[in-house]
mmCIF file of C-alpha atoms in Angstrom:
data_model
loop_
_atom_site.group_PDB
_atom_site.id
_atom_site.type_symbol
_atom_site.label_atom_id
_atom_site.label_comp_id
_atom_site.label_asym_id
_atom_site.label_seq_id
_atom_site.Cartn_x
_atom_site.Cartn_y
_atom_site.Cartn_z
ATOM 1 C CA VAL O 1 26.182 40.153 -13.177
ATOM 2 C CA ASP O 2 25.336 42.564 -16.244
ATOM 3 C CA GLU O 3 28.762 43.385 -17.054
ATOM 4 C CA TRP O 4 31.752 41.869 -17.226
ATOM 5 C CA THR O 5 35.247 43.352 -18.034
ATOM 6 C CA GLU O 6 38.705 41.699 -18.723
ATOM 7 C CA ASP O 7 39.660 42.837 -15.319
ATOM 8 C CA ASP O 8 36.858 39.824 -14.407
ATOM 9 C CA MET O 9 38.793 37.583 -16.246
ATOM 10 C CA PHE O 10 42.167 38.177 -15.260
ATOM 11 C CA GLY O 11 42.046 39.612 -11.899
ATOM 12 C CA ARG O 12 44.276 42.807 -12.954
ATOM 13 C CA ASN O 13 43.254 46.094 -13.903
ATOM 14 C CA LYS O 14 43.645 46.984 -17.381
ATOM 15 C CA SER O 15 43.110 50.758 -19.093
ATOM 16 C CA ARG O 16 40.997 49.481 -21.661
ATOM 17 C CA PRO O 17 39.004 46.688 -20.393
ATOM 18 C CA VAL O 18 36.757 44.531 -22.786
ATOM 19 C CA THR O 19 32.928 45.611 -21.605
ATOM 20 C CA GLY O 20 29.875 44.339 -22.261
ATOM 21 C CA ARG O 21 26.612 42.791 -21.125
ATOM 22 C CA ILE O 22 26.217 39.008 -20.708
ATOM 23 C CA ASP O 23 23.292 37.904 -22.413
ATOM 24 C CA THR O 24 24.068 33.813 -22.714
ATOM 25 C CA LEU O 25 26.015 32.144 -19.745
ATOM 26 C CA ILE O 26 26.867 28.648 -20.086
ATOM 27 C CA ALA O 27 27.797 26.766 -16.791
ATOM 28 C CA LYS O 28 30.618 25.127 -15.467
ATOM 29 C CA LYS O 29 29.162 21.655 -16.174
ATOM 30 C CA THR O 30 27.130 22.283 -18.980
ATOM 31 C CA VAL O 31 28.241 20.442 -22.482
ATOM 32 C CA ILE O 32 26.958 21.167 -25.504
ATOM 33 C CA ASP O 33 27.292 19.015 -28.728
ATOM 34 C CA GLY O 34 26.671 21.101 -31.645
ATOM 35 C CA ASP O 35 26.839 24.326 -32.860
ATOM 36 C CA VAL O 36 26.115 28.159 -30.937
ATOM 37 C CA SER O 37 24.715 31.105 -32.387
ATOM 38 C CA PHE O 38 24.666 34.197 -30.450
ATOM 39 C CA GLN O 39 24.033 38.025 -30.625
ATOM 40 C CA GLY O 40 25.140 40.254 -28.055
ATOM 41 C CA GLY O 41 27.806 38.759 -24.841
ATOM 42 C CA MET O 42 28.206 35.068 -23.895
ATOM 43 C CA HIS O 43 30.475 33.750 -20.936
ATOM 44 C CA LEU O 44 31.383 30.136 -21.060
ATOM 45 C CA GLU O 45 32.540 28.187 -18.271
ATOM 46 C CA GLY O 46 31.574 24.455 -19.650
ATOM 47 C CA ARG O 47 32.450 22.947 -22.871
ATOM 48 C CA VAL O 48 31.152 23.342 -26.107
ATOM 49 C CA ARG O 49 31.906 20.433 -29.180
ATOM 50 C CA GLY O 50 31.284 22.504 -32.138
ATOM 51 C CA SER O 51 31.399 26.356 -33.642
ATOM 52 C CA VAL O 52 30.578 29.413 -31.923
ATOM 53 C CA ARG O 53 29.669 32.095 -33.889
ATOM 54 C CA ALA O 54 27.991 34.987 -33.894
ATOM 55 C CA MET O 55 24.635 35.665 -35.645
ATOM 56 C CA PRO O 56 25.275 37.572 -38.955
ATOM 57 C CA ASP O 57 25.942 41.631 -38.745
ATOM 58 C CA GLN O 58 26.058 41.658 -34.731
ATOM 59 C CA LYS O 59 28.492 42.878 -32.386
ATOM 60 C CA THR O 60 29.701 40.490 -30.224
ATOM 61 C CA THR O 61 31.680 39.430 -27.351
ATOM 62 C CA LEU O 62 32.600 36.436 -25.985
ATOM 63 C CA TRP O 63 34.505 35.411 -22.901
ATOM 64 C CA VAL O 64 36.333 31.677 -22.421
ATOM 65 C CA GLY O 65 37.088 31.569 -18.641
ATOM 66 C CA GLU O 66 39.496 28.896 -17.458
ATOM 67 C CA GLY O 67 36.958 26.254 -17.168
ATOM 68 C CA GLY O 68 35.817 26.882 -20.887
ATOM 69 C CA ARG O 69 36.398 25.052 -23.396
ATOM 70 C CA ILE O 70 36.084 25.099 -27.001
ATOM 71 C CA ASP O 71 36.262 22.409 -29.724
ATOM 72 C CA GLY O 72 35.782 24.065 -33.318
ATOM 73 C CA ASP O 73 35.685 27.541 -35.140
ATOM 74 C CA VAL O 74 34.965 30.297 -33.027
ATOM 75 C CA VAL O 75 33.902 33.769 -35.497
ATOM 76 C CA VAL O 76 32.900 36.866 -32.895
ATOM 77 C CA THR O 77 33.393 40.629 -33.405
ATOM 78 C CA ASP O 78 35.658 40.532 -29.393
ATOM 79 C CA LEU O 79 36.781 38.152 -27.765
ATOM 80 C CA VAL O 80 38.494 37.402 -23.837
ATOM 81 C CA VAL O 81 40.117 33.622 -23.357
ATOM 82 C CA ASP O 82 41.183 32.262 -20.569
ATOM 83 C CA GLY O 83 40.499 29.068 -21.252
ATOM 84 C CA GLU O 84 40.913 26.518 -24.349
ATOM 85 C CA ILE O 85 39.678 26.888 -27.991
ATOM 86 C CA ARG O 86 40.608 24.168 -30.491
ATOM 87 C CA GLY O 87 40.169 25.597 -34.020
ATOM 88 C CA GLN O 88 40.503 28.326 -36.369
ATOM 89 C CA VAL O 89 39.307 32.084 -34.580
ATOM 90 C CA HIS O 90 38.094 34.722 -36.293
ATOM 91 C CA ALA O 91 38.119 37.858 -33.916
ATOM 92 C CA THR O 92 37.049 40.868 -36.228
ATOM 93 C CA GLY O 93 37.873 42.801 -33.786
ATOM 94 C CA ARG O 94 39.953 42.612 -30.427
ATOM 95 C CA ALA O 95 41.407 39.044 -29.559
ATOM 96 C CA VAL O 96 42.897 39.073 -25.512
ATOM 97 C CA ILE O 97 44.216 36.333 -24.597
ATOM 98 C CA GLY O 98 44.898 35.764 -20.661
ATOM 99 C CA ALA O 99 47.535 34.019 -18.847
ATOM 100 C CA LYS O 100 46.115 30.513 -18.666
ATOM 101 C CA ALA O 101 44.714 30.422 -22.522
ATOM 102 C CA ARG O 102 45.636 27.885 -24.943
ATOM 103 C CA VAL O 103 44.715 28.298 -28.727
ATOM 104 C CA VAL O 104 45.262 25.682 -30.683
ATOM 105 C CA GLY O 105 44.481 26.968 -34.468
ATOM 106 C CA ASP O 106 44.841 30.152 -36.264
ATOM 107 C CA LEU O 107 44.281 32.978 -34.689
ATOM 108 C CA HIS O 108 42.450 35.962 -37.587
ATOM 109 C CA TYR O 109 42.355 39.025 -35.393
ATOM 110 C CA GLY O 110 41.745 42.969 -35.923
ATOM 111 C CA SER O 111 44.358 43.268 -32.953
ATOM 112 C CA ILE O 112 45.346 41.529 -29.891
ATOM 113 C CA GLU O 113 46.663 41.902 -26.593
ATOM 114 C CA THR O 114 48.315 38.487 -24.707
ATOM 115 C CA VAL O 115 49.781 38.147 -21.286
ATOM 116 C CA MET O 116 52.531 36.088 -20.180
ATOM 117 C CA GLY O 117 51.908 32.521 -20.143
ATOM 118 C CA ALA O 118 49.548 32.756 -22.821
ATOM 119 C CA ARG O 119 49.685 29.713 -25.255
ATOM 120 C CA ILE O 120 49.212 29.942 -28.822
ATOM 121 C CA GLU O 121 49.908 27.057 -31.148
ATOM 122 C CA GLY O 122 49.073 28.127 -34.827
ATOM 123 C CA LYS O 123 49.675 31.468 -36.800
ATOM 124 C CA LEU O 124 48.785 35.134 -35.910
ATOM 125 C CA ILE O 125 46.926 36.324 -38.416
ATOM 126 C CA PRO O 126 46.150 39.902 -38.951
ATOM 127 C CA MET O 127 42.660 40.193 -40.465
ATOM 128 C CA SER O 128 44.412 42.810 -42.940
ATOM 129 C CA SER O 129 46.684 39.868 -44.274
ATOM 130 C CA ASP O 130 44.076 37.767 -44.936
ATOM 131 C CA THR O 131 44.478 39.103 -48.656
ATOM 132 C CA GLY O 132 47.721 38.107 -48.449
ATOM 133 C CA SER O 133 49.415 41.589 -48.159
ATOM 134 C CA ALA O 134 51.245 40.596 -44.804
ATOM 135 C CA PRO O 135 53.318 37.176 -44.159
ATOM 136 C CA ALA O 136 51.416 35.521 -40.801
ATOM 137 C CA LEU O 137 53.646 35.031 -37.509
ATOM 138 C CA GLU O 138 53.405 31.146 -36.545
ATOM 139 C CA LEU O 139 53.839 30.485 -33.384
ATOM 140 C CA SER O 140 54.931 26.545 -31.799
ATOM 141 C CA ALA O 141 54.335 25.029 -28.472
ATOM 142 C CA PHE O 142 56.845 26.502 -25.790
ATOM 143 C CA ASP O 143 58.776 23.555 -23.864
ATOM 144 C CA PRO O 144 60.199 25.121 -20.614
ATOM 145 C CA ASN O 145 62.629 22.099 -20.526
ATOM 146 C CA GLN O 146 64.499 22.769 -24.223
ATOM 147 C CA PRO O 147 67.102 25.422 -23.950
ATOM 148 C CA ARG O 148 66.544 28.475 -26.257
ATOM 149 C CA THR O 149 68.530 29.443 -28.812
#
């Protein structure tokens, strides 16, 4: 498959899909112990125990499928996640967080879209607020057994 879209990830129609070529594919049963640097597009269904970073001065897209997990920091242009990331995330362009996604750590973003069911345990920080111009939004884990007040 040369192109994946947000529709492929979440099984729904969107007017502004995240498109691009997949240059790197990390399959379900693959585990990488160490940092990964890439350019272009990467689709992750396996696990990376280390940082995932775009090559310097490269526009990149990272898709993290339902089975994908990253235990480390992420620095990319665009991010589409329906798996799990445990670390600091910097998506300088667009971050799309799917219904089955779990992000444990602060999420710095250029623009963000979330789907009902997405779990973000950390601060949502617009890239413009990295300079301190706006307060970050802090989210905590949602417990469906606790009443809302």
